[in-house]
Short mmCIF file of C-alpha atoms in Angstrom, two decimals:
data_model
loop_
_atom_site.label_atom_id
_atom_site.label_comp_id
_atom_site.label_asym_id
_atom_site.label_seq_id
_atom_site.Cartn_x
_atom_site.Cartn_y
_atom_site.Cartn_z
CA MET B 77 94.54 78.61 82.46
CA VAL B 78 96.47 77.16 85.39
CA ILE B 79 97.23 73.46 85.06
CA GLU B 80 97.06 71.54 88.35
CA GLN B 81 98.72 68.15 88.58
CA ASP B 82 100.39 65.83 91.05
CA VAL B 83 104.05 65.01 90.43
CA LYS B 84 105.10 61.63 91.77
CA LEU B 85 108.57 61.36 93.29
CA SER B 86 110.90 58.36 93.48
CA ASP B 87 110.30 57.98 97.22
CA GLY B 88 106.58 57.49 96.63
CA ARG B 89 105.50 60.99 97.66
CA THR B 90 103.45 63.28 95.45
CA LEU B 91 103.60 67.06 95.21
CA ARG B 92 100.61 69.13 94.09
CA THR B 93 101.86 71.54 91.41
CA TYR B 94 100.43 74.47 89.47
CA ASP B 95 101.65 75.72 86.08
CA SER B 96 100.37 78.90 84.45
CA GLY B 97 101.87 77.94 81.08
CA GLU B 98 102.54 81.59 80.21
CA GLY B 99 105.50 82.78 78.15
CA VAL B 100 106.60 81.90 74.66
CA ASP B 101 104.92 78.57 73.81
CA GLY B 102 104.50 78.07 77.55
CA ARG B 103 108.25 77.62 77.96
CA GLY B 104 109.56 80.65 79.68
CA PRO B 105 110.89 82.64 81.30
CA THR B 106 109.91 80.59 84.34
CA VAL B 107 109.57 81.64 87.97
CA VAL B 108 108.94 79.08 90.71
CA TRP B 109 106.95 80.56 93.59
CA HIS B 110 107.44 79.33 97.18
CA HIS B 111 104.39 79.95 99.33
CA GLY B 112 104.18 81.26 102.86
CA SER B 113 103.25 79.41 106.05
CA PRO B 114 100.51 78.26 106.05
CA GLN B 115 99.24 78.23 102.47
CA THR B 116 98.19 75.55 99.99
CA GLY B 117 100.65 76.36 97.21
CA ALA B 118 97.93 77.35 94.74
CA PRO B 119 99.04 80.46 92.81
CA LEU B 120 97.63 83.73 94.12
CA GLU B 121 95.78 86.06 91.79
CA PRO B 122 98.18 89.05 92.00
CA LEU B 123 101.10 86.76 91.10
CA LEU B 124 99.27 85.27 88.14
CA THR B 125 98.36 88.75 86.90
CA ALA B 126 101.92 90.03 87.22
CA ALA B 127 103.33 86.94 85.53
CA ALA B 128 100.87 87.07 82.63
CA ALA B 129 101.65 90.75 82.01
CA ARG B 130 105.33 89.87 81.67
CA GLY B 131 105.05 86.65 79.71
CA VAL B 132 106.36 84.71 82.70
CA ARG B 133 105.52 81.06 83.23
CA LEU B 134 104.60 80.83 86.91
CA VAL B 135 105.03 77.47 88.63
CA SER B 136 104.07 76.84 92.25
CA TYR B 137 103.54 73.83 94.47
CA GLY B 138 102.43 72.77 97.92
CA ARG B 139 105.29 71.89 100.24
CA PRO B 140 104.93 68.53 102.01
CA SER B 141 101.69 68.33 104.06
CA TYR B 142 100.26 71.40 102.33
CA GLY B 143 97.51 71.54 99.73
CA GLY B 144 97.39 67.84 98.84
CA SER B 145 101.14 67.20 98.85
CA SER B 146 102.38 64.14 100.77
CA PRO B 147 104.02 64.52 104.18
CA GLN B 148 107.78 64.36 104.51
CA PRO B 149 108.57 63.75 108.18
CA GLY B 150 111.75 65.39 109.41
CA ARG B 151 112.24 67.60 106.35
CA ASN B 152 114.61 70.54 106.60
CA VAL B 153 114.65 73.69 104.50
CA ALA B 154 117.22 72.22 102.12
CA ALA B 155 114.81 69.40 101.18
CA ALA B 156 112.86 71.85 99.03
CA ALA B 157 115.66 71.97 96.45
CA ASP B 158 115.38 68.32 95.49
CA ASP B 159 111.58 68.53 95.35
CA VAL B 160 111.71 71.56 93.07
CA ALA B 161 114.29 69.92 90.82
CA ARG B 162 111.96 66.94 90.39
CA ILE B 163 109.02 69.26 89.65
CA ALA B 164 111.06 71.18 87.08
CA ASP B 165 112.05 67.92 85.40
CA ALA B 166 108.45 66.71 85.30
CA LEU B 167 107.19 69.99 83.81
CA GLY B 168 110.01 70.30 81.29
CA VAL B 169 111.48 73.41 82.90
CA GLY B 170 115.16 74.19 82.30
CA PRO B 171 116.68 77.23 84.04
CA PHE B 172 114.32 79.11 86.32
CA ALA B 173 114.20 81.88 88.91
CA VAL B 174 112.69 81.54 92.37
CA MET B 175 110.57 83.82 94.51
CA GLY B 176 109.37 83.18 98.04
CA ALA B 177 107.52 85.18 100.66
CA SER B 178 107.60 84.74 104.43
CA GLY B 179 107.98 80.99 105.03
CA GLY B 180 108.64 80.54 101.33
CA GLY B 181 111.73 82.76 101.40
CA PRO B 182 114.07 80.22 103.05
CA HIS B 183 112.93 77.52 100.63
CA ALA B 184 113.60 79.77 97.64
CA LEU B 185 117.11 80.38 98.98
CA ALA B 186 117.59 76.61 99.39
CA CYS B 187 116.95 76.16 95.67
CA ALA B 188 119.39 78.95 94.82
CA ALA B 189 122.06 77.39 97.05
CA LEU B 190 121.66 73.76 96.04
CA LEU B 191 120.63 74.05 92.38
CA PRO B 192 123.26 76.54 91.16
CA ASP B 193 123.18 75.22 87.58
CA ARG B 194 119.44 75.83 87.28
CA VAL B 195 118.48 78.82 89.44
CA THR B 196 119.27 82.14 87.78
CA GLY B 197 118.15 84.47 90.56
CA ALA B 198 116.12 84.59 93.76
CA VAL B 199 113.72 86.97 95.46
CA CYS B 200 113.05 86.65 99.19
CA LEU B 201 110.23 88.82 100.54
CA ALA B 202 109.84 89.15 104.32
CA GLY B 203 111.78 85.91 104.76
CA LEU B 204 113.31 84.46 107.90
CA ALA B 205 117.07 84.30 108.32
CA PRO B 206 118.67 80.98 109.30
CA TYR B 207 118.40 80.38 113.01
CA THR B 208 121.44 81.88 114.70
CA GLU B 209 122.66 83.27 118.00
CA GLY B 210 124.45 86.02 116.07
CA PHE B 211 121.52 88.33 116.83
CA ASP B 212 118.28 88.07 118.81
CA TRP B 213 116.39 86.00 116.25
CA TYR B 214 113.02 86.44 117.99
CA ALA B 215 113.31 90.15 118.79
CA GLY B 216 110.50 92.20 117.27
CA MET B 217 108.20 89.23 116.59
CA VAL B 218 104.78 89.87 118.09
CA SER B 219 104.03 86.15 118.30
CA PRO B 220 107.21 84.03 118.38
CA GLY B 221 105.72 81.19 120.44
CA GLY B 222 105.43 78.72 117.56
CA LEU B 223 109.04 79.17 116.51
CA ARG B 224 110.30 79.01 120.10
CA ALA B 225 108.45 75.73 120.57
CA ALA B 226 109.76 74.44 117.24
CA ALA B 227 113.33 75.00 118.39
CA ASP B 228 112.66 72.32 121.02
CA GLY B 229 111.54 69.81 118.39
CA ARG B 230 108.42 68.62 116.61
CA GLU B 231 106.70 67.24 119.69
CA ALA B 232 106.95 70.59 121.45
CA ARG B 233 105.64 72.36 118.34
CA GLU B 234 102.72 69.93 118.13
CA LEU B 235 101.77 70.66 121.72
CA TYR B 236 101.91 74.39 121.02
CA ALA B 237 99.67 73.97 117.96
CA ALA B 238 96.89 72.57 120.13
CA THR B 239 96.24 76.02 121.66
CA ASP B 240 97.86 78.35 119.13
CA GLU B 241 95.78 81.27 117.88
CA PHE B 242 96.68 84.05 115.46
CA ASP B 243 97.46 87.36 117.17
CA PRO B 244 95.96 90.22 115.11
CA ALA B 245 98.69 92.52 116.46
CA SER B 246 101.09 90.65 114.15
CA PHE B 247 99.71 92.63 111.21
CA THR B 248 99.80 96.37 110.62
CA SER B 249 96.94 98.45 109.24
CA ALA B 250 98.66 98.27 105.85
CA ASP B 251 98.67 94.47 106.09
CA PHE B 252 94.95 94.33 106.81
CA ALA B 253 94.28 96.75 103.97
CA ALA B 254 96.23 94.49 101.62
CA LEU B 255 94.25 91.44 102.77
CA GLU B 256 91.01 93.32 102.14
CA GLY B 257 92.22 94.50 98.74
CA ALA B 258 94.71 93.09 96.26
CA TRP B 259 95.74 90.16 98.46
CA THR B 260 92.31 88.84 99.40
CA SER B 261 93.26 85.54 97.77
CA LEU B 262 96.19 85.16 100.19
CA GLY B 263 93.95 85.40 103.24
CA ALA B 264 91.43 82.95 101.81
CA ASP B 265 94.17 80.49 100.89
CA ALA B 266 95.77 80.69 104.34
CA VAL B 267 92.40 79.90 105.93
CA LYS B 268 91.99 76.92 103.59
CA ALA B 269 95.45 75.64 104.49
CA GLY B 270 94.78 76.06 108.19
CA ARG B 271 91.53 74.11 108.01
CA ALA B 272 93.39 71.16 106.47
CA GLY B 273 95.43 70.75 109.65
CA PRO B 274 98.63 72.07 111.25
CA ASP B 275 101.18 69.53 109.98
CA GLY B 276 102.62 71.67 107.19
CA LEU B 277 103.07 74.68 109.45
CA ILE B 278 104.54 72.55 112.23
CA ASP B 279 107.11 71.04 109.87
CA ASP B 280 107.91 74.47 108.43
CA ASP B 281 108.54 75.98 111.86
CA VAL B 282 110.75 73.10 112.96
CA ALA B 283 112.74 73.46 109.74
CA PHE B 284 113.13 77.23 110.25
CA ALA B 285 114.23 77.01 113.88
CA THR B 286 116.80 74.25 113.36
CA ALA B 287 119.70 73.74 110.93
CA TRP B 288 118.61 74.55 107.38
CA GLY B 289 120.99 72.13 105.65
CA PHE B 290 122.91 74.77 103.69
CA ASP B 291 124.77 78.04 104.29
CA LEU B 292 123.89 81.43 102.87
CA ALA B 293 127.42 81.61 101.48
CA GLU B 294 126.48 78.78 99.08
CA VAL B 295 123.97 81.00 97.28
CA THR B 296 125.96 82.22 94.29
CA ALA B 297 123.00 83.50 92.24
CA PRO B 298 121.89 87.13 92.61
CA VAL B 299 119.39 87.59 95.45
CA LEU B 300 116.91 90.38 96.04
CA LEU B 301 115.74 90.80 99.63
CA VAL B 302 112.54 92.82 100.14
CA GLN B 303 111.66 93.87 103.66
CA GLY B 304 109.00 96.01 105.29
CA SER B 305 110.35 98.11 108.14
CA LEU B 306 107.11 97.67 110.08
CA ASP B 307 107.01 93.87 109.77
CA ARG B 308 105.92 92.34 113.10
CA VAL B 309 106.11 88.71 111.93
CA VAL B 310 109.64 88.65 110.48
CA PRO B 311 111.49 91.74 111.74
CA SER B 312 113.88 93.66 109.50
CA THR B 313 116.91 92.40 111.43
CA HIS B 314 116.50 89.11 109.55
CA ALA B 315 116.94 90.79 106.18
CA GLY B 316 119.96 92.68 107.44
CA TRP B 317 121.59 89.47 108.64
CA MET B 318 120.99 87.77 105.30
CA LEU B 319 122.28 90.75 103.35
CA ALA B 320 125.60 90.41 105.19
CA GLY B 321 125.79 86.65 104.61
CA LEU B 322 124.73 86.35 100.97
CA PRO B 323 127.52 86.80 98.40
CA ARG B 324 125.42 88.66 95.78
CA ALA B 325 122.46 90.30 97.48
CA GLU B 326 120.72 93.63 97.50
CA LEU B 327 118.01 94.84 99.85
CA TRP B 328 114.89 96.85 99.10
CA VAL B 329 113.57 98.42 102.30
CA ARG B 330 109.88 99.39 102.35
CA PRO B 331 109.52 101.87 105.25
CA GLU B 332 105.71 101.81 105.45
CA ASP B 333 105.13 98.11 104.83
CA GLY B 334 104.40 95.20 107.12
CA HIS B 335 104.44 91.48 106.50
CA VAL B 336 101.66 91.32 103.88
CA SER B 337 101.64 94.76 102.28
CA VAL B 338 105.28 94.26 101.23
CA LEU B 339 103.97 91.77 98.65
CA ASP B 340 102.86 94.71 96.53
CA THR B 341 106.48 94.79 95.33
CA CYS B 342 106.10 91.40 93.60
CA PRO B 343 105.65 92.85 90.08
CA ALA B 344 108.75 95.00 90.47
CA ALA B 345 110.62 92.01 91.88
CA MET B 346 109.68 89.99 88.80
CA ASP B 347 111.05 92.82 86.67
CA TRP B 348 114.27 92.63 88.69
CA LEU B 349 114.57 88.93 87.95
CA MET B 350 113.96 89.43 84.23
CA ALA B 351 116.58 92.19 84.09
CA LEU B 352 119.35 89.91 85.32
CA GLY B 353 122.18 89.30 82.91
CA THR B 354 121.65 85.53 83.03
CA PRO B 355 118.72 84.62 80.76
CA LEU B 356 115.70 82.95 82.37
CA THR B 357 114.68 81.02 79.26
#
Protein backbone atom coordinates (compact mmCIF):
# COMPACT_ATOMS: atom_id res chain seq x y z
CA MET A 1 0.00 0.00 0.00
CA VAL A 2 1.33 3.42 -0.96
CA ILE A 3 1.46 5.89 1.92
CA GLU A 4 0.62 9.48 0.94
CA GLN A 5 1.62 12.29 3.24
CA ASP A 6 2.60 15.95 3.21
CA VAL A 7 6.10 16.80 4.42
CA LYS A 8 6.40 20.27 5.90
CA LEU A 9 9.59 22.20 5.20
CA SER A 10 11.32 24.85 7.29
CA ASP A 11 10.28 27.61 4.88
CA GLY A 12 6.62 26.80 5.45
CA ARG A 13 6.06 24.90 2.20
CA THR A 14 4.69 21.38 2.05
CA LEU A 15 5.52 18.64 -0.43
CA ARG A 16 3.08 15.84 -1.25
CA THR A 17 5.00 12.56 -0.98
CA TYR A 18 4.32 8.90 -1.75
CA ASP A 19 6.09 5.92 -0.17
CA SER A 20 5.55 2.34 -1.31
CA GLY A 21 7.20 0.95 1.83
CA GLU A 22 8.59 -2.04 -0.09
CA GLY A 23 11.91 -3.72 0.68
CA VAL A 24 13.19 -5.33 3.83
CA ASP A 25 11.05 -3.97 6.69
CA GLY A 26 10.17 -1.09 4.37
CA ARG A 27 13.72 0.25 4.58
CA GLY A 28 15.36 -0.38 1.30
CA PRO A 29 16.84 -0.36 -1.18
CA THR A 30 15.21 2.99 -1.94
CA VAL A 31 14.68 4.73 -5.26
CA VAL A 32 13.33 8.28 -5.43
CA TRP A 33 11.34 8.88 -8.62
CA HIS A 34 11.24 12.33 -10.27
CA HIS A 35 8.13 12.80 -12.38
CA GLY A 36 7.79 14.33 -15.82
CA SER A 37 6.23 17.64 -16.82
CA PRO A 38 3.35 17.89 -16.15
CA GLN A 39 2.47 15.17 -13.67
CA THR A 40 1.23 15.07 -10.08
CA GLY A 41 4.06 13.06 -8.55
CA ALA A 42 1.84 10.11 -7.64
CA PRO A 43 3.66 6.85 -8.40
CA LEU A 44 2.72 5.23 -11.70
CA GLU A 45 1.56 1.63 -11.79
CA PRO A 46 4.41 0.20 -13.92
CA LEU A 47 6.96 1.72 -11.53
CA LEU A 48 5.21 0.32 -8.47
CA THR A 49 5.06 -3.12 -10.09
CA ALA A 50 8.74 -3.08 -11.04
CA ALA A 51 9.75 -1.85 -7.59
CA ALA A 52 7.67 -4.45 -5.75
CA ALA A 53 9.14 -7.26 -7.86
CA ARG A 54 12.63 -6.17 -6.82
CA GLY A 55 11.99 -5.38 -3.17
CA VAL A 56 12.62 -1.70 -3.86
CA ARG A 57 11.11 1.02 -1.71
CA LEU A 58 9.78 3.57 -4.20
CA VAL A 59 9.43 7.17 -3.03
CA SER A 60 8.01 9.94 -5.20
CA TYR A 61 6.74 13.45 -4.68
CA GLY A 62 5.10 16.37 -6.44
CA ARG A 63 7.51 19.16 -7.31
CA PRO A 64 6.38 22.64 -6.22
CA SER A 65 2.97 23.57 -7.70
CA TYR A 66 2.28 19.97 -8.70
CA GLY A 67 -0.12 17.51 -7.10
CA GLY A 68 -0.79 19.41 -3.88
CA SER A 69 2.76 20.60 -3.24
CA SER A 70 3.24 24.29 -2.37
CA PRO A 71 4.56 26.73 -4.98
CA GLN A 72 8.18 27.82 -4.91
CA PRO A 73 8.47 30.96 -7.04
CA GLY A 74 11.74 31.31 -8.90
CA ARG A 75 12.93 27.75 -8.26
CA ASN A 76 15.74 26.37 -10.38
CA VAL A 77 16.55 22.74 -11.12
CA ALA A 78 19.05 22.60 -8.26
CA ALA A 79 16.30 23.41 -5.73
CA ALA A 80 15.04 19.84 -6.03
CA ALA A 81 18.06 18.51 -4.15
CA ASP A 82 17.25 20.29 -0.91
CA ASP A 83 13.58 19.30 -1.16
CA VAL A 84 14.47 15.65 -1.68
CA ALA A 85 16.95 15.72 1.21
CA ARG A 86 14.18 17.00 3.49
CA ILE A 87 11.79 14.32 2.23
CA ALA A 88 14.39 11.60 2.81
CA ASP A 89 14.96 12.87 6.34
CA ALA A 90 11.23 12.92 7.08
CA LEU A 91 10.73 9.37 5.76
CA GLY A 92 13.81 7.96 7.47
CA VAL A 93 15.63 7.22 4.22
CA GLY A 94 19.43 7.00 4.28
CA PRO A 95 21.27 6.42 0.99
CA PHE A 96 19.06 6.26 -2.07
CA ALA A 97 19.16 6.13 -5.86
CA VAL A 98 17.26 8.48 -8.15
CA MET A 99 15.36 7.99 -11.38
CA GLY A 100 13.71 10.66 -13.49
CA ALA A 101 11.98 10.75 -16.84
CA SER A 102 11.60 13.70 -19.21
CA GLY A 103 11.25 16.77 -16.97
CA GLY A 104 12.19 14.63 -14.00
CA GLY A 105 15.60 13.76 -15.45
CA PRO A 106 17.28 17.12 -14.72
CA HIS A 107 15.94 17.06 -11.16
CA ALA A 108 17.30 13.56 -10.59
CA LEU A 109 20.70 14.77 -11.79
CA ALA A 110 20.47 17.74 -9.40
CA CYS A 111 20.15 15.33 -6.48
CA ALA A 112 23.11 13.30 -7.72
CA ALA A 113 25.22 16.45 -8.06
CA LEU A 114 24.29 18.17 -4.81
CA LEU A 115 23.72 15.21 -2.48
CA PRO A 116 26.86 13.17 -3.22
CA ASP A 117 26.91 11.56 0.23
CA ARG A 118 23.40 10.19 -0.17
CA VAL A 119 22.75 9.45 -3.86
CA THR A 120 24.28 6.17 -4.98
CA GLY A 121 23.31 6.28 -8.65
CA ALA A 122 21.01 8.03 -11.10
CA VAL A 123 18.91 7.11 -14.11
CA CYS A 124 17.80 9.80 -16.56
CA LEU A 125 15.28 8.69 -19.19
CA ALA A 126 14.57 11.03 -22.11
CA GLY A 127 15.85 13.95 -20.05
CA LEU A 128 16.77 17.44 -21.17
CA ALA A 129 20.39 18.59 -21.17
CA PRO A 130 21.27 21.87 -19.44
CA TYR A 131 20.51 24.83 -21.66
CA THR A 132 23.58 25.57 -23.75
CA GLU A 133 24.68 27.15 -27.01
CA GLY A 134 27.11 24.27 -27.49
CA PHE A 135 24.57 22.64 -29.80
CA ASP A 136 21.15 23.55 -31.18
CA TRP A 137 19.20 22.82 -28.01
CA TYR A 138 15.79 23.06 -29.73
CA ALA A 139 16.64 21.13 -32.89
CA GLY A 140 14.41 18.11 -33.40
CA MET A 141 11.71 19.22 -30.95
CA VAL A 142 8.32 19.15 -32.64
CA SER A 143 6.91 21.71 -30.21
CA PRO A 144 9.65 23.86 -28.61
CA GLY A 145 7.47 26.95 -28.14
CA GLY A 146 7.06 26.58 -24.38
CA LEU A 147 10.78 26.25 -23.76
CA ARG A 148 11.61 29.12 -26.13
CA ALA A 149 9.18 31.34 -24.25
CA ALA A 150 10.58 30.16 -20.91
CA ALA A 151 14.05 31.28 -21.94
CA ASP A 152 12.65 34.82 -21.95
CA GLY A 153 11.38 34.50 -18.38
CA ARG A 154 8.31 33.46 -16.44
CA GLU A 155 6.06 36.22 -17.74
CA ALA A 156 6.71 35.20 -21.33
CA ARG A 157 6.06 31.55 -20.44
CA GLU A 158 2.80 32.50 -18.73
CA LEU A 159 1.62 34.31 -21.84
CA TYR A 160 2.49 31.28 -23.97
CA ALA A 161 0.54 29.00 -21.61
CA ALA A 162 -2.66 30.92 -22.31
CA THR A 163 -2.84 29.50 -25.85
CA ASP A 164 -0.58 26.44 -25.62
CA GLU A 165 -1.98 23.15 -26.89
CA PHE A 166 -0.36 19.73 -27.09
CA ASP A 167 0.80 18.79 -30.60
CA PRO A 168 0.05 15.09 -31.23
CA ALA A 169 2.99 14.99 -33.66
CA SER A 170 5.25 15.14 -30.59
CA PHE A 171 4.55 11.45 -29.97
CA THR A 172 5.35 8.48 -32.18
CA SER A 173 3.06 5.52 -32.81
CA ALA A 174 5.07 3.62 -30.20
CA ASP A 175 4.39 6.40 -27.69
CA PHE A 176 0.65 6.27 -28.29
CA ALA A 177 0.71 2.49 -28.01
CA ALA A 178 2.47 2.79 -24.66
CA LEU A 179 -0.13 5.30 -23.43
CA GLU A 180 -2.90 2.92 -24.48
CA GLY A 181 -1.16 -0.02 -22.84
CA ALA A 182 1.29 -0.29 -19.96
CA TRP A 183 1.55 3.47 -19.40
CA THR A 184 -2.14 4.35 -19.31
CA SER A 185 -1.62 5.67 -15.79
CA LEU A 186 0.93 8.20 -17.09
CA GLY A 187 -1.53 9.73 -19.53
CA ALA A 188 -4.29 9.91 -16.92
CA ASP A 189 -1.94 11.51 -14.40
CA ALA A 190 -0.69 14.09 -16.90
CA VAL A 191 -4.29 15.08 -17.65
CA LYS A 192 -4.98 15.42 -13.91
CA ALA A 193 -1.91 17.61 -13.47
CA GLY A 194 -2.87 19.77 -16.41
CA ARG A 195 -6.38 20.35 -15.09
CA ALA A 196 -4.91 21.67 -11.82
CA GLY A 197 -3.32 24.57 -13.68
CA PRO A 198 -0.12 25.42 -15.58
CA ASP A 199 2.06 26.78 -12.76
CA GLY A 200 4.14 23.64 -12.21
CA LEU A 201 4.87 23.24 -15.91
CA ILE A 202 5.65 26.93 -16.31
CA ASP A 203 8.15 26.83 -13.44
CA ASP A 204 9.68 23.62 -14.79
CA ASP A 205 10.20 25.10 -18.25
CA VAL A 206 11.75 28.29 -16.89
CA ALA A 207 14.09 26.19 -14.76
CA PHE A 208 15.09 24.02 -17.75
CA ALA A 209 15.75 26.93 -20.12
CA THR A 210 17.83 28.97 -17.67
CA ALA A 211 20.84 28.19 -15.45
CA TRP A 212 20.27 24.94 -13.55
CA GLY A 213 22.37 25.87 -10.51
CA PHE A 214 24.91 23.06 -10.88
CA ASP A 215 27.24 21.60 -13.51
CA LEU A 216 27.12 18.10 -14.93
CA ALA A 217 30.75 17.71 -13.89
CA GLU A 218 29.58 17.78 -10.25
CA VAL A 219 27.70 14.51 -10.67
CA THR A 220 30.18 11.98 -9.30
CA ALA A 221 27.72 9.08 -8.91
CA PRO A 222 27.22 6.62 -11.78
CA VAL A 223 24.56 7.79 -14.25
CA LEU A 224 22.56 5.80 -16.76
CA LEU A 225 21.12 7.79 -19.66
CA VAL A 226 18.29 6.12 -21.60
CA GLN A 227 17.25 7.68 -24.88
CA GLY A 228 14.85 6.82 -27.68
CA SER A 229 16.25 7.64 -31.10
CA LEU A 230 12.79 8.66 -32.34
CA ASP A 231 12.06 11.03 -29.45
CA ARG A 232 10.38 14.19 -30.78
CA VAL A 233 10.06 15.91 -27.39
CA VAL A 234 13.65 15.63 -26.14
CA PRO A 235 15.88 14.76 -29.11
CA SER A 236 18.78 12.34 -28.75
CA THR A 237 21.32 15.16 -29.08
CA HIS A 238 20.54 16.03 -25.45
CA ALA A 239 21.61 12.60 -24.23
CA GLY A 240 24.78 12.78 -26.29
CA TRP A 241 25.68 16.14 -24.80
CA MET A 242 25.15 14.87 -21.27
CA LEU A 243 27.13 11.71 -21.92
CA ALA A 244 30.13 13.88 -22.81
CA GLY A 245 29.72 16.09 -19.74
CA LEU A 246 29.00 13.55 -17.00
CA PRO A 247 32.08 11.99 -15.36
CA ARG A 248 30.62 8.48 -14.92
CA ALA A 249 27.84 7.95 -17.43
CA GLU A 250 26.71 5.33 -19.89
CA LEU A 251 24.03 5.60 -22.54
CA TRP A 252 21.41 3.08 -23.58
CA VAL A 253 20.06 3.98 -27.02
CA ARG A 254 16.62 2.62 -27.93
CA PRO A 255 16.40 2.87 -31.75
CA GLU A 256 12.63 2.29 -32.04
CA ASP A 257 11.48 4.29 -29.03
CA GLY A 258 10.01 7.75 -28.64
CA HIS A 259 9.47 9.89 -25.58
CA VAL A 260 6.99 7.62 -23.76
CA SER A 261 7.74 4.13 -25.04
CA VAL A 262 11.33 4.46 -23.76
CA LEU A 263 9.87 4.11 -20.25
CA ASP A 264 9.52 0.39 -20.88
CA THR A 265 13.20 0.21 -19.89
CA CYS A 266 12.41 1.26 -16.30
CA PRO A 267 12.59 -2.28 -14.86
CA ALA A 268 15.97 -2.88 -16.48
CA ALA A 269 17.12 0.53 -15.28
CA MET A 270 16.17 -0.42 -11.72
CA ASP A 271 18.23 -3.58 -12.14
CA TRP A 272 21.14 -1.40 -13.27
CA LEU A 273 20.86 0.68 -10.12
CA MET A 274 20.74 -2.38 -7.87
CA ALA A 275 23.79 -3.86 -9.58
CA LEU A 276 25.98 -0.88 -8.71
CA GLY A 277 28.90 -1.59 -6.42
CA THR A 278 27.70 0.99 -3.88
CA PRO A 279 24.91 -0.55 -1.78
CA LEU A 280 21.49 1.12 -1.90
CA THR A 281 20.48 0.09 1.61
